[in-house]
Short mmCIF file of C-alpha atoms and ligand atoms in Angstrom, two decimals:
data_model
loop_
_atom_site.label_atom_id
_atom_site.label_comp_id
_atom_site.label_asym_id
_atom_site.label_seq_id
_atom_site.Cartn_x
_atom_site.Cartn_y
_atom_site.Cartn_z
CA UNK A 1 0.00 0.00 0.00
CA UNK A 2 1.27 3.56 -0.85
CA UNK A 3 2.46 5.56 2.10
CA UNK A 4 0.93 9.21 3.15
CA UNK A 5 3.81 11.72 1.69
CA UNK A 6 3.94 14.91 3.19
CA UNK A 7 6.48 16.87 1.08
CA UNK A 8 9.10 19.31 2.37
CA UNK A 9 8.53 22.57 1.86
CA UNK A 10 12.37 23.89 0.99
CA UNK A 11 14.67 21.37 -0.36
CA UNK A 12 18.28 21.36 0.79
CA UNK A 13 21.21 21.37 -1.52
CA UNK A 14 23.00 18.62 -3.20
CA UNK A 15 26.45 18.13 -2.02
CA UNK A 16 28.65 17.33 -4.71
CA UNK A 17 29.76 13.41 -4.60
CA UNK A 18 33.82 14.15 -3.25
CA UNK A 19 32.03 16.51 -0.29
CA UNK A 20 29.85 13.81 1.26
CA UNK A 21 32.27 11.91 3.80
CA UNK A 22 30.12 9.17 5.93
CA UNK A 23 26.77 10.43 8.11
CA UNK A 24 26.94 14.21 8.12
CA UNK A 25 24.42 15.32 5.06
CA UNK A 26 20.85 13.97 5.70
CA UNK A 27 17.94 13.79 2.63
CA UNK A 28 15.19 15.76 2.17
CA UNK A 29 12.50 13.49 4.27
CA UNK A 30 12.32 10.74 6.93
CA UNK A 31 10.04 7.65 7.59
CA UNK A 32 8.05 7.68 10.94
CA UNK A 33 5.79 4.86 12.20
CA UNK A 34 4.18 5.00 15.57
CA UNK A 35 3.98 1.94 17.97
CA UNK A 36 0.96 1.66 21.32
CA UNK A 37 -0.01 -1.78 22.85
CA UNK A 38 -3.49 -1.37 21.79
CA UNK A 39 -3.05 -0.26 17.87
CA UNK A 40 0.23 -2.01 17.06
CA UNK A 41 2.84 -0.25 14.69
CA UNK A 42 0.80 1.96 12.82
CA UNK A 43 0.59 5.20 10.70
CA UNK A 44 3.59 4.70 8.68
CA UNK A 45 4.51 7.12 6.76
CA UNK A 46 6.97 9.70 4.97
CA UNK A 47 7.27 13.13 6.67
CA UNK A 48 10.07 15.99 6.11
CA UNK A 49 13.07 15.26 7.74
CA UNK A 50 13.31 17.24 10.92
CA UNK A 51 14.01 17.50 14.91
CA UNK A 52 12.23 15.09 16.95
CA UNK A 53 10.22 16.56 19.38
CA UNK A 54 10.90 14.53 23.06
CA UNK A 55 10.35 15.44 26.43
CA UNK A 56 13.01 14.88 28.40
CA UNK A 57 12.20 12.38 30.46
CA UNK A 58 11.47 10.20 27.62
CA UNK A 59 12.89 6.49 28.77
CA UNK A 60 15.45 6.52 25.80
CA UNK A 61 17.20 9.07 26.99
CA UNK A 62 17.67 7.53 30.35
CA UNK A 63 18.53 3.54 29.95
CA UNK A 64 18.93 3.55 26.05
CA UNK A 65 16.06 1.36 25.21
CA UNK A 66 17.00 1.67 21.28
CA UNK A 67 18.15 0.08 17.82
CA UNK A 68 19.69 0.57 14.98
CA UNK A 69 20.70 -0.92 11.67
CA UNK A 70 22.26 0.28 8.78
CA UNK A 71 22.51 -0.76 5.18
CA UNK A 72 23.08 1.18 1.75
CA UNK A 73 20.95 2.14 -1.33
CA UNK A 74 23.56 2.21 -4.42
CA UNK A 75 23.41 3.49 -8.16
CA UNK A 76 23.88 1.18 -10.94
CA UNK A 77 26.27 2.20 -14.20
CA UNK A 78 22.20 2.53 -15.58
CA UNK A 79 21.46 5.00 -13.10
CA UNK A 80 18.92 2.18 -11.06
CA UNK A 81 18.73 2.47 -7.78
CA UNK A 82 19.28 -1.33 -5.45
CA UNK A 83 19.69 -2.18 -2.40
CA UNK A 84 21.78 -4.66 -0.63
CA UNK A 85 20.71 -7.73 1.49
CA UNK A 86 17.95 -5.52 2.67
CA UNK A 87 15.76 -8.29 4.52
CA UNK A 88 18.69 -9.63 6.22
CA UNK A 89 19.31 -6.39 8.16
CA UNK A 90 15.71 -6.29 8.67
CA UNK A 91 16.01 -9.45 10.52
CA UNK A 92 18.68 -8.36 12.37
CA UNK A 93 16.71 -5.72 13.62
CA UNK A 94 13.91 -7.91 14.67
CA UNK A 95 16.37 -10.09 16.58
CA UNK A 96 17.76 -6.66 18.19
CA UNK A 97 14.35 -5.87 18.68
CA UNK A 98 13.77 -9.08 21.18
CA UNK A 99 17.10 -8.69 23.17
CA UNK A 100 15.64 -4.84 23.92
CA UNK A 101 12.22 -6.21 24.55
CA UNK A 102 10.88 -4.39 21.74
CA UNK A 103 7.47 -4.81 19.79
CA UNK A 104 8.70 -6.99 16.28
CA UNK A 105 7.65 -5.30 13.74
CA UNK A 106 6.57 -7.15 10.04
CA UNK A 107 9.84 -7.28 7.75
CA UNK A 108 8.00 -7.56 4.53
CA UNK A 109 6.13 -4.45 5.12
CA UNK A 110 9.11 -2.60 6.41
CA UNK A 111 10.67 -3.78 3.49
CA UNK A 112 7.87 -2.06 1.24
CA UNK A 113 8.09 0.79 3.38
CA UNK A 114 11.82 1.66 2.79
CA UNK A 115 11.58 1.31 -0.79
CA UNK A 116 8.71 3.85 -0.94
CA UNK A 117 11.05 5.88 1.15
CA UNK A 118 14.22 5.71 -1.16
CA UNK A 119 11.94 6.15 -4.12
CA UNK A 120 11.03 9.11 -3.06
CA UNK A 121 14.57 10.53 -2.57
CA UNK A 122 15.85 8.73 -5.41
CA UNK A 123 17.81 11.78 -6.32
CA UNK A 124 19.67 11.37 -3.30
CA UNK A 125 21.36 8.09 -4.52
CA UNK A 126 24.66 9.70 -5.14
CA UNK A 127 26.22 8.12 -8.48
CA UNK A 128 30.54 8.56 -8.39
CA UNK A 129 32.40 5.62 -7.43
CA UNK A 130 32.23 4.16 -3.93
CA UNK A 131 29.55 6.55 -2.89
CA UNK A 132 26.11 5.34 -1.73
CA UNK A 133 23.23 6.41 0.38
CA UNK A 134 22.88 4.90 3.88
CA UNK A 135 20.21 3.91 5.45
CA UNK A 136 19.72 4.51 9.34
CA UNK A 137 16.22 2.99 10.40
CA UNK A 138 16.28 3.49 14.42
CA UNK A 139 13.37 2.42 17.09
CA UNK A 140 13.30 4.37 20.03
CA UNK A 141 11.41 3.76 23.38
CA UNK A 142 9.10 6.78 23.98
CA UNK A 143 7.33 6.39 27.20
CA UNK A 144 8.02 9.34 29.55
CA UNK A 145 9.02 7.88 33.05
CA UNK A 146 11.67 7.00 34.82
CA UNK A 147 11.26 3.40 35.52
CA UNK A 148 13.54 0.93 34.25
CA UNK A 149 10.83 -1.31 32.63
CA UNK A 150 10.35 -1.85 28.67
CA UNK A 151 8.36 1.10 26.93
CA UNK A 152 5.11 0.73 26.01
CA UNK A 153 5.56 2.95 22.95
CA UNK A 154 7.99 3.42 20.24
CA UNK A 155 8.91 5.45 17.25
CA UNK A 156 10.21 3.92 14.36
CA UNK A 157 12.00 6.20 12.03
CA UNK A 158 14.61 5.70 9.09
CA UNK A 159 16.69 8.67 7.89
CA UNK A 160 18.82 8.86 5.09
CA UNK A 161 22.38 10.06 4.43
CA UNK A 162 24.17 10.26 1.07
CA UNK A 163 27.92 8.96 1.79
CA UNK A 164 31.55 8.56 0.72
CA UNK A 165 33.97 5.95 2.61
CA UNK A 166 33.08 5.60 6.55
CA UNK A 167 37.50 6.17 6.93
CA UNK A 168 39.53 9.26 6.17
CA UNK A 169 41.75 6.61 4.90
CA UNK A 170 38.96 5.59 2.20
CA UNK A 171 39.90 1.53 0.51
CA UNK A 172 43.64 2.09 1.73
CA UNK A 173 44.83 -0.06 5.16
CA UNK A 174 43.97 1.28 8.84
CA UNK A 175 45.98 0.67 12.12
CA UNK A 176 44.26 -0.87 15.07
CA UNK A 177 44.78 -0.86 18.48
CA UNK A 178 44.21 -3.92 20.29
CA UNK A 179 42.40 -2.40 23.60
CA UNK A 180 43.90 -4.56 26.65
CA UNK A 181 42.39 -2.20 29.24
CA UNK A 182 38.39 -2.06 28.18
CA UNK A 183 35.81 -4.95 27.13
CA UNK A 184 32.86 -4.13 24.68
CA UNK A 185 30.02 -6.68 25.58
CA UNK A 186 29.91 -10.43 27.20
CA UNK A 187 28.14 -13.55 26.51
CA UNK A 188 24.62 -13.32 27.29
CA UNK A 189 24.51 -9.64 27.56
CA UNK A 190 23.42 -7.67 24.60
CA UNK A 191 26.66 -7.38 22.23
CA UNK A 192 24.82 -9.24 19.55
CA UNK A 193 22.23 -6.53 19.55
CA UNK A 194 23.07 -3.45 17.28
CA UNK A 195 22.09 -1.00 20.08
CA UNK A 196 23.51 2.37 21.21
CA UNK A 197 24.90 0.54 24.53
CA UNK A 198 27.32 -1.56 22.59
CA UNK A 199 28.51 1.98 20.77
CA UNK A 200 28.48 4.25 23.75
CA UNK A 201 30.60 1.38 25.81
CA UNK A 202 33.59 1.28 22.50
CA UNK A 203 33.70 5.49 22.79
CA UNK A 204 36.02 5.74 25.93
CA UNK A 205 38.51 2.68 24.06
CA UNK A 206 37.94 4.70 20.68
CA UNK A 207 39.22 7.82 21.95
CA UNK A 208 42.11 6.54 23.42
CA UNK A 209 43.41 4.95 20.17
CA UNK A 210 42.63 7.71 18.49
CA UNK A 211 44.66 9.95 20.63
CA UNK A 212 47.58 7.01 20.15
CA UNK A 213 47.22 7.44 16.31
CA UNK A 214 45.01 4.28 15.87
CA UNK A 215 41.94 4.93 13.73
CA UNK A 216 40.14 1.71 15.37
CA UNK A 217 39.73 -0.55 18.76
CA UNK A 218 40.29 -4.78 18.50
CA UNK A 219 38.31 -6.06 20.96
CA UNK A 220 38.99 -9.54 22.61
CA UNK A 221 36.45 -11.25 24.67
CA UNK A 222 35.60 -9.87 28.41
CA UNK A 223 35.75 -13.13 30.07
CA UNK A 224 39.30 -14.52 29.17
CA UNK A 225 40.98 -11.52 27.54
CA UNK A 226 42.18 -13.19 24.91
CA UNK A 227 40.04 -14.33 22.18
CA UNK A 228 39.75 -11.32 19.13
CA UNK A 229 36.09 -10.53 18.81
CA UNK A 230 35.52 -7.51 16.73
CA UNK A 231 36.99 -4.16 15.75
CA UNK A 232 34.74 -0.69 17.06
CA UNK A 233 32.44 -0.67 13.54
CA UNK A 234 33.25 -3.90 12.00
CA UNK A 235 33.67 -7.61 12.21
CA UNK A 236 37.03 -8.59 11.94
CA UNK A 237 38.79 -11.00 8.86
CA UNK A 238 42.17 -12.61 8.96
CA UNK A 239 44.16 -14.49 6.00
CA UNK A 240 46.40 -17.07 7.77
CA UNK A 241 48.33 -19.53 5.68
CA UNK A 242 45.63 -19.33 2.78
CA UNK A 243 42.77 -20.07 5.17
CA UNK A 244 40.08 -17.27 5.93
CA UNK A 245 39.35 -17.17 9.66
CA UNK A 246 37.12 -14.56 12.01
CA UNK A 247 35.77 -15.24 15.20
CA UNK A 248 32.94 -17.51 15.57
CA UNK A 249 29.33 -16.09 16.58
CA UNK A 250 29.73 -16.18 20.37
CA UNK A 251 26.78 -14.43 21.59
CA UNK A 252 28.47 -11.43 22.27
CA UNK A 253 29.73 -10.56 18.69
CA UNK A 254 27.35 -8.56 15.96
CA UNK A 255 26.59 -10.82 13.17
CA UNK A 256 27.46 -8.38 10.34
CA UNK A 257 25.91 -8.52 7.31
CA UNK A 258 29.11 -7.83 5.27
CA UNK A 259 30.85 -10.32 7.13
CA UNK A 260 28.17 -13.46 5.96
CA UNK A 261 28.22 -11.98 2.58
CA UNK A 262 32.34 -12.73 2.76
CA UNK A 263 31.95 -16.18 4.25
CA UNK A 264 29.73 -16.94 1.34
CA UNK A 265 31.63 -15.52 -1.77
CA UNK A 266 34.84 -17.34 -0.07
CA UNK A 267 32.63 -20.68 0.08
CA UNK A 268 31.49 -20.20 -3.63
CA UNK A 269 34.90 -19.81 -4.15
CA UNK A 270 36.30 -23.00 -2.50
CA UNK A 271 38.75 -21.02 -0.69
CA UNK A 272 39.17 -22.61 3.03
CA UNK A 273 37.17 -20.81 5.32
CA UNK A 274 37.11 -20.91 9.43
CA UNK A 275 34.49 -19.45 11.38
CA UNK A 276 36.22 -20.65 15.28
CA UNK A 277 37.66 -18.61 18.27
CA UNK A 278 40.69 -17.15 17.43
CA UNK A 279 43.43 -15.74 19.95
CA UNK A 280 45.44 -12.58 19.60
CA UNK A 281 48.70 -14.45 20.75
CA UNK A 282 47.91 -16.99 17.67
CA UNK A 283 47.87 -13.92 15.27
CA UNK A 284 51.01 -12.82 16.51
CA UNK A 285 52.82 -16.14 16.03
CA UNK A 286 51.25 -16.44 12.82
CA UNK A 287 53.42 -13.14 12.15
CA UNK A 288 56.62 -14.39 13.90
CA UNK A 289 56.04 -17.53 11.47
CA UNK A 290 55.63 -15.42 7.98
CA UNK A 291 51.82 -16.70 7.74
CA UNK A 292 49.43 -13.92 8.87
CA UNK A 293 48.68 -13.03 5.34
CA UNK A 294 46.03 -10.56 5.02
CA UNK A 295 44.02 -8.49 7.74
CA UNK A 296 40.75 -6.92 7.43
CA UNK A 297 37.62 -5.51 8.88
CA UNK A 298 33.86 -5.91 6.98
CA UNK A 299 31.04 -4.03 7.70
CA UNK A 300 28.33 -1.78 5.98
CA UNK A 301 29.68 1.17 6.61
CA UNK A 302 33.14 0.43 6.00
CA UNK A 303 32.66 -2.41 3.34
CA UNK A 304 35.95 -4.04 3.62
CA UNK A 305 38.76 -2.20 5.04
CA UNK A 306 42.27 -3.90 4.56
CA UNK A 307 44.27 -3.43 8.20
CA UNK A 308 47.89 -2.51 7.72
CA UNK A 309 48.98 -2.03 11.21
CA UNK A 310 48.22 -4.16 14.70
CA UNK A 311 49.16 -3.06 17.93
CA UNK A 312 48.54 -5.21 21.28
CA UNK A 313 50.58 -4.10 24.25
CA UNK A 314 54.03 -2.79 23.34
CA UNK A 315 54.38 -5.36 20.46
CA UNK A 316 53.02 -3.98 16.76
CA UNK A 317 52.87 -5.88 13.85
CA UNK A 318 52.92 -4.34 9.92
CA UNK A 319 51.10 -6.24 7.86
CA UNK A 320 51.79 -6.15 4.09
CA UNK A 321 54.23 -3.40 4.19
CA UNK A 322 50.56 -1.47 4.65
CA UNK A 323 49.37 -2.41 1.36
CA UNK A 324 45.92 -3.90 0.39
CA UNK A 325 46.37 -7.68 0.00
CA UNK A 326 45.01 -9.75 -3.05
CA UNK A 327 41.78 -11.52 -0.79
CA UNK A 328 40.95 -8.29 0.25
CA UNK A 329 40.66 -6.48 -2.82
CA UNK A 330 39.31 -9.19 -4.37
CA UNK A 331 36.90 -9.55 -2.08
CA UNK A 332 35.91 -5.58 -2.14
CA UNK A 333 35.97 -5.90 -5.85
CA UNK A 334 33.41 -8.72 -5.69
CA UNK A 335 31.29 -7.28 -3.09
CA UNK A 336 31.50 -3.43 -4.43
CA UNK A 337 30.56 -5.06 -8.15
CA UNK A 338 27.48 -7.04 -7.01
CA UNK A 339 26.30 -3.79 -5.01
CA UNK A 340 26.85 -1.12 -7.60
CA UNK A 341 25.03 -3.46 -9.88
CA UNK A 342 28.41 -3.75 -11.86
CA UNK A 343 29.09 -7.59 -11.53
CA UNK A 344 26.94 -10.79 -11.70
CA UNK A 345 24.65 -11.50 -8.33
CA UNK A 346 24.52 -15.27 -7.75
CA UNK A 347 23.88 -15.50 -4.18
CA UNK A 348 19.91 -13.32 -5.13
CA UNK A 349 21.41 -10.51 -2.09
CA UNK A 350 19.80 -7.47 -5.13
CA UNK A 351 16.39 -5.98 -4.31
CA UNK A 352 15.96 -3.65 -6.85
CA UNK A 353 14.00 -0.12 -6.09
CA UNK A 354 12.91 1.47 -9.02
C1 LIG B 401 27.47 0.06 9.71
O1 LIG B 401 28.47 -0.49 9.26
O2 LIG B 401 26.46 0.27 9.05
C2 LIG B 401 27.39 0.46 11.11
O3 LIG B 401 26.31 0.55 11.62
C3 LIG B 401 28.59 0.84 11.81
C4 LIG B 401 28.41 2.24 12.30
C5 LIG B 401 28.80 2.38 13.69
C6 LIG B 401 28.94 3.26 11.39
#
């Protein structure tokens, strides 16, 4: 069913493409859809973009009852407009939704929703190389009161925000700081959720590598200190003798969407591929031995982002004299050309727009 539009009054500007940088430059209009126990989710629909009006003692404010996902509209060479694995994050944010004891919403309809959304900013879609739009759809708990207890109502909203590369760096290799002196999330908690907690708790580790001169955090696991989880924005990818390996789905890792899309190309390729815990001290001795290959980070944001420098206490490894290895550019190349509509899609991840 078509959405109500209501139409902005003033349009903004169009950047041009090499101005947009990642999350800073939002569209024209926003979707908004309302949730009460006793109607549901209901009155969705496409507004101007603009402030939120919320008292303050609304409870998201307080104990961060809230989700997020975030996934990319892209441009094809024919000017169409796709998007990417777009029920998959959908999922996602239904699962989110159940470890913040929020309302599910119905994916096929949200689905629907966004592409009436996009459609309508189709001019948005920025078209140079490596530039997209992203895709922010956010619930947030909007009871006002001060109890810790689950909301009873909730905004759903999804803004838009034409981007470049998510690093300064853009495709070239990062350097990571393996934090020894913070933990992101543990087992059973909520680390699997994509949820402003799991972001506000990396901020304090974040800012201290980035003081240091690192552009991202490593995280290893909060129980044993030891295991390599994830890095601050992404999942994490390492090339060791030949073999693809990243951390297995613990329970307190985010299941990236980027990250199963590179499990699956590497399967279709019949390149060996290990999804198992992985230590930090094994990555270093996989150095020392001349067989830590390739390092890299996935995510939507980022896409892949080859790692060319690892530091974990006072020992720092270089890894491909800070070049971007073969797998990983491969992999980007594969990825990028599926998404941009440039290469073959065999796995079905396309959902075309328009
Ligand atoms: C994404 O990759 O889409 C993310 O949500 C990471 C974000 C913190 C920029």
């Amino acid at each position: 069913m078509a959405l109500k539009v209501t139409k902005a009054s003033t349009l903004k500007p169009h950047p041009a493409d090499d101005k947009l940088g990642f999350g800073q430059i939002f569209t024209d209009h926003m979707f908004n859809m309302d949730y009460a126990p006793e109607k549901g989710w209901h009155d969705p629909r496409i507004d101007p973009y603009a402030p939120i009006s919320a008292d303050p003692a609304m409870l998201v404010f307080h104990y961060g009852q809230t989700i997020f996902e975030g996934l990319k509209a892209y441009r094809t060479p024919e000017g169409k407009i796709q998007l990417f694995r777009p029920q998959a994050n959908l999922s996602r944010f239904n699962r989110s939704a159940e470890m913040l004891c929020i309302p599910h919403f119905d994916e096929a309809e949200a689905l629907e929703h966004l592409k009436q959304l996009i459609a309508v900013e189709k001019d948005w879609v920025p078209s140079s190389l490596g530039t997209s739009l992203y895709i922010r759809p956010t619930i947030i708990a909007t009871d006002i009161y001060l109890g810790v207890t689950a909301s009873k109502t909730y905004r759903f909203f999804t803004i838009l925000s034409p981007v470049g590369a998510y690093y300064a760096e853009g495709f070239a290799p990062i350097k990571i700081l393996v934090t020894t002196e913070h933990v992101r999330a543990s087992r059973q908690g909520i680390g699997e959720a994509k949820t402003a907690a799991n972001y506000a708790a990396s901020i304090l580790a974040g800012a201290k590598a980035a003081k240091a001169g690192y552009t991202q955090v490593l995280w290893l696991d909060a129980v044993e200190r030891k295991y390599v989880e994830e890095v601050g924005s992404m999942n994490i990818f390492f090339v060791i003798d030949g073999e693809l390996v990243t951390p297995a789905l613990n329970g307190s890792i985010l299941p990236g969407i980027t990250r199963d899309s590179v499990l699956s190309m590497a399967r279709h390729w019949g390149m060996p591929v290990s999804e198992r815990n992985i230590s930090i001290d094994e990555i270093f001795e996989a150095n020392e031995a001349g067989k830590l290959d390739e390092v890299f980070g996935t995510g939507t944001a980022a896409v892949i982002s080859p790692v060319g420098e690892l530091r974990y206490d006072e020992k720092v490894i270089h890894i491909r004299k800070n070049e971007v290895g073969p797998i990983s550019q491969k992999l980007y190349d594969a990825i990028t050309g599926i998404q941009f509509g440039q290469a073959e899609d065999p796995f079905g991840w396309i959902v075309p727009v328009d």
